[in-house]
Tab-separated table of C-alpha atoms in Angstrom:
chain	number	residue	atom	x	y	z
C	10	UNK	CA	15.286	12.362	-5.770
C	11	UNK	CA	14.193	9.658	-8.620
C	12	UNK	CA	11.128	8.148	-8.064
C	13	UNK	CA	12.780	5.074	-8.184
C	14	UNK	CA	15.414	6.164	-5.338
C	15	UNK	CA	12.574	7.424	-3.296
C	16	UNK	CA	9.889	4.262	-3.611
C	17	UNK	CA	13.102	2.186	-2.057
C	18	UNK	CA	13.595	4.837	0.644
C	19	UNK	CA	9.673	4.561	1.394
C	20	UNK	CA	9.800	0.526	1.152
C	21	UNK	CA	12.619	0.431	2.720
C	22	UNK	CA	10.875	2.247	5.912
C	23	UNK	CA	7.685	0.430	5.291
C	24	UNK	CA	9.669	-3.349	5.558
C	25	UNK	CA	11.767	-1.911	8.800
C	26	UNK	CA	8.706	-1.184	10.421
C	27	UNK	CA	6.652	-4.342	9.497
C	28	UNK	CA	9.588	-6.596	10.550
C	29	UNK	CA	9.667	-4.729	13.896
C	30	UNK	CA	5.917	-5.625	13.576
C	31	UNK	CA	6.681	-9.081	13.034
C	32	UNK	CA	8.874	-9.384	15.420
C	33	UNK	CA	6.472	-7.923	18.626
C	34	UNK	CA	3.245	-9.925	17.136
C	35	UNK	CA	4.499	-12.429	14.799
C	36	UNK	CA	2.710	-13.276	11.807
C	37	UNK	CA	-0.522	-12.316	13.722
C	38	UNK	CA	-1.955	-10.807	10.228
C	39	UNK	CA	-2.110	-14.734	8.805
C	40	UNK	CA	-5.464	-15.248	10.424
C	41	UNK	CA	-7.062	-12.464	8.158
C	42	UNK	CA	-8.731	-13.806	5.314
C	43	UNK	CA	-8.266	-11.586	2.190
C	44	UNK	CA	-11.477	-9.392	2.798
C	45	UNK	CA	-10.657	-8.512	6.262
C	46	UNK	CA	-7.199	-7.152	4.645
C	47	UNK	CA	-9.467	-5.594	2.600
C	48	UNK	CA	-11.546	-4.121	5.173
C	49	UNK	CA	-8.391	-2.874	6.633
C	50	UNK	CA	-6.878	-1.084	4.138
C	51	UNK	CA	-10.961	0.550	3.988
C	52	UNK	CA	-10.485	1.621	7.819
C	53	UNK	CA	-7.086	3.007	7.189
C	54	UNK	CA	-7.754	5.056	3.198
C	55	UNK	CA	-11.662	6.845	5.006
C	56	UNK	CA	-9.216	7.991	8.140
C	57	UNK	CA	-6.979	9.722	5.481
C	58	UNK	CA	-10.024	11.172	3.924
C	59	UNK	CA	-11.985	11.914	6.860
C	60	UNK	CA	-8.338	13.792	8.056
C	61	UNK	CA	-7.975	15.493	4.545
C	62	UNK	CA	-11.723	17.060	4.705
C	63	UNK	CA	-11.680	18.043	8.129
C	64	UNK	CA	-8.483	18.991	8.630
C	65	UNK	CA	-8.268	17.864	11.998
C	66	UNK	CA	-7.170	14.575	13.698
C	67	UNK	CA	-8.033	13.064	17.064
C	68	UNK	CA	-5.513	10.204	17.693
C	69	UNK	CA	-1.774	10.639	17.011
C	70	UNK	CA	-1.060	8.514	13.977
C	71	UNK	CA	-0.735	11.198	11.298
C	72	UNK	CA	-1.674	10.362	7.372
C	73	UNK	CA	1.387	9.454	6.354
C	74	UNK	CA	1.467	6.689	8.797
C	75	UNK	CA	-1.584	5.524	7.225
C	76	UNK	CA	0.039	5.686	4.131
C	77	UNK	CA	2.596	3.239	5.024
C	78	UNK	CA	-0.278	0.964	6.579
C	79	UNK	CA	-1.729	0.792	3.658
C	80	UNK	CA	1.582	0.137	1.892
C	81	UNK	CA	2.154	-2.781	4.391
C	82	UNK	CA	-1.490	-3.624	3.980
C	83	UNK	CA	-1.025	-4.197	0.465
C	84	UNK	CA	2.169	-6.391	1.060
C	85	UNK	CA	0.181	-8.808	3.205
C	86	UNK	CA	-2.506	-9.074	1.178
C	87	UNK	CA	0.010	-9.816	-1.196
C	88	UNK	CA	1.745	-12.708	0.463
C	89	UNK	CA	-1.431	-14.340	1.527
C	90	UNK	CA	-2.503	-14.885	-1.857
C	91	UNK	CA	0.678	-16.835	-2.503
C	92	UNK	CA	0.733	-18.695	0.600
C	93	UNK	CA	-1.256	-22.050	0.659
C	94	UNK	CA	-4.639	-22.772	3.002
C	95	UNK	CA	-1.736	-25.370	4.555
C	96	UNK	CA	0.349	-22.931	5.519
C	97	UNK	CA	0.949	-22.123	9.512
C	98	UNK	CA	-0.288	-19.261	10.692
C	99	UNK	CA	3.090	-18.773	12.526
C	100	UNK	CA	5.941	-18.186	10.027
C	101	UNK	CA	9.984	-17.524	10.624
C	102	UNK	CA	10.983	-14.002	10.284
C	103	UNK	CA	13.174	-15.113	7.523
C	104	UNK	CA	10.479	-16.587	5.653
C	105	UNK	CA	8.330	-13.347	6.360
C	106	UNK	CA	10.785	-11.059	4.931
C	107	UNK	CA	11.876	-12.939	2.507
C	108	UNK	CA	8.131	-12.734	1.017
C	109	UNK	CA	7.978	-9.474	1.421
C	110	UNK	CA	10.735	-8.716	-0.309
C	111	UNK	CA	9.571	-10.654	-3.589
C	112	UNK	CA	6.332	-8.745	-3.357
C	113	UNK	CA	8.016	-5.469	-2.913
C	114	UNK	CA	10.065	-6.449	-6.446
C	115	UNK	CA	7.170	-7.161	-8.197
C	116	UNK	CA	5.544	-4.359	-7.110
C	117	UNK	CA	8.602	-1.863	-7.807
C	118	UNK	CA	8.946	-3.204	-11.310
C	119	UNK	CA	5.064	-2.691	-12.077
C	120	UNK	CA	5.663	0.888	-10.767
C	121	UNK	CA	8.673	1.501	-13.126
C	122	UNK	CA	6.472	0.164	-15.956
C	123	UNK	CA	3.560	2.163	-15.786
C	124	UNK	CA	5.605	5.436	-14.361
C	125	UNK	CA	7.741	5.043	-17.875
C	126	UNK	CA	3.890	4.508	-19.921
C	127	UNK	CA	2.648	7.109	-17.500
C	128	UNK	CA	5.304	9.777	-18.114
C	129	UNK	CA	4.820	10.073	-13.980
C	130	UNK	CA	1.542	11.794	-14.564
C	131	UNK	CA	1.018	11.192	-10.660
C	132	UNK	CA	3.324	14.074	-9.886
C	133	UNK	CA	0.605	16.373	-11.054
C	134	UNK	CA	-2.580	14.511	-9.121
C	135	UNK	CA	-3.899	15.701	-5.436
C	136	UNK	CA	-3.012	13.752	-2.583
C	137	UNK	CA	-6.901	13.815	-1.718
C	138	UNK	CA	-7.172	12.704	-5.816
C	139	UNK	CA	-4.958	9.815	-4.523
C	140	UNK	CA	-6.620	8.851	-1.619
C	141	UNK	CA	-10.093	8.599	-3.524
C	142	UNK	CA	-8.306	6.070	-5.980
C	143	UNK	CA	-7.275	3.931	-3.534
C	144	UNK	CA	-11.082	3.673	-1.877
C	145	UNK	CA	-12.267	3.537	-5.541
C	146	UNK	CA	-9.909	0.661	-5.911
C	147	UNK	CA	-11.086	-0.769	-2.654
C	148	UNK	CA	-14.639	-0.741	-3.559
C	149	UNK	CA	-13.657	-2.755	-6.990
C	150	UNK	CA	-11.924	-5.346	-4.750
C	151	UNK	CA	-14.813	-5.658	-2.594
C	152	UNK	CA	-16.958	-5.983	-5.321
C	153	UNK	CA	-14.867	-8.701	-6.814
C	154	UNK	CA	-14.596	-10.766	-3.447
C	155	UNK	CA	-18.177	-10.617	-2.921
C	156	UNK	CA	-18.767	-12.305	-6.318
C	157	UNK	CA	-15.605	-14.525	-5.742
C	158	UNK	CA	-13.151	-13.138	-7.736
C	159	UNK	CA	-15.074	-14.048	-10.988
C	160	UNK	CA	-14.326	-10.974	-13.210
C	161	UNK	CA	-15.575	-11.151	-16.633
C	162	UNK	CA	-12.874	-7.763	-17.668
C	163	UNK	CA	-12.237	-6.217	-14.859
C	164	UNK	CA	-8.443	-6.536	-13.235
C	165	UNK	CA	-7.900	-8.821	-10.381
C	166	UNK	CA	-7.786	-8.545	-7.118
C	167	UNK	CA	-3.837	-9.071	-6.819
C	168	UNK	CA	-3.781	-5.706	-9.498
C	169	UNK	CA	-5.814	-3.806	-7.247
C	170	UNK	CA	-3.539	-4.262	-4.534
C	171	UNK	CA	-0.545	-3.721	-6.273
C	172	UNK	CA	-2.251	-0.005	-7.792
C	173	UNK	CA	-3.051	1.076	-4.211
C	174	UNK	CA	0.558	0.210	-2.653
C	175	UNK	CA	1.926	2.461	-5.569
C	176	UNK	CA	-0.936	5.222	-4.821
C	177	UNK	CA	0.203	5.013	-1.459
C	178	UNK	CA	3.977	5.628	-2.500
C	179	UNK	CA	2.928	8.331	-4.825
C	180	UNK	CA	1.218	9.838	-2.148
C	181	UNK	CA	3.852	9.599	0.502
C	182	UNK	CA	6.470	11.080	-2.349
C	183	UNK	CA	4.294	14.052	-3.184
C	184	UNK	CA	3.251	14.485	0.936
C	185	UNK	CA	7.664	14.406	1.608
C	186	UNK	CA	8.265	16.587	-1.730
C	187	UNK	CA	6.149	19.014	-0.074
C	188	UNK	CA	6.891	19.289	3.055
C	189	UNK	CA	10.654	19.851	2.176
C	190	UNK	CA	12.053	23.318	1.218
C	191	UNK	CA	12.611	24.028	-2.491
C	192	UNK	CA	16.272	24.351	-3.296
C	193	UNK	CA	17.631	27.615	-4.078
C	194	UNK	CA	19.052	28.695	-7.378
């Protein structure tokens, strides 16, 4: 499959299960200011670590689940930054998905950018090389919220979201790539 094809199979899963999210808690994740999102996404990318150096797991939710947290993760942290200190913290579904959904676009189209300036060098990266980018991008974020955003070079906040939801594709593509046979001659 084209990495295109497959990062709309993987969002595709990602917005089915955040909508069946939304609909059990609602928009429940609007009371998170943007560094608890970020704490989140933390919580969810040392799991995957902890998981890939140990080898072993003690609750059910696998990495790949985590994966698509993080993916999800990303999107909300996403639509929060465009969504006003005014706005309700209880939003319509439509509105919800609808935001998504222009996230997810801009997202996609960064990915096809950088995959064509890239040449896809991601297919040749560790999954565990993967995860440690997304906690290095974490700990720029952090960095970056606890001196208020006010880079003097360094990429913003939004862009560090946006590379760690595509990590977190790459890494589910590589994770599903493997895990499925190789076709036969």
């Amino acid at each position: 499959m084209q990495t295109p094809d497959h990062y709309d199979l993987i969002l595709s899963r990602c917005r089915e299960l955040f909508l069946a999210k939304t609909h059990d808690y609602g928009t429940a994740w609007r009371i998170l200011r943007l560094p608890s999102v970020t704490d989140q996404l933390f919580i969810k990318a040392s799991r995957i670590r902890t998981i890939q150096e140990t080898g072993t797991q003690k609750i059910a939710d696998g990495v790949d689940e985590e994966f698509v947290a993080i993916i999800n993760y990303c999107l909300i942290a996403l639509m929060q930054l465009r969504l006003p200190p005014s706005a309700p913290l209880d939003l319509p579904t439509a509105e919800v998905a609808a935001a998504y959904d222009r996230e997810n676009a801009q997202n996609r189209e960064l990915l096809l950018a950088k995959n064509h300036d890239y040449g896809e060098a991601w297919r040749q990266m560790r999954v565990s090389s993967i995860t440690d980018l997304i906690l290095m991008k974490l700990h720029r974020i952090k960095q970056l919220e606890d001196i208020g955003g006010a880079a003097l070079v360094s990429e913003s906040v939004e862009g560090g979201y946006r590379d760690m939801l595509n990590y977190a594709v790459f890494a589910l593509i590589l994770r599903e790539e493997a895990a499925s046979p190789a076709p036969r001659p």
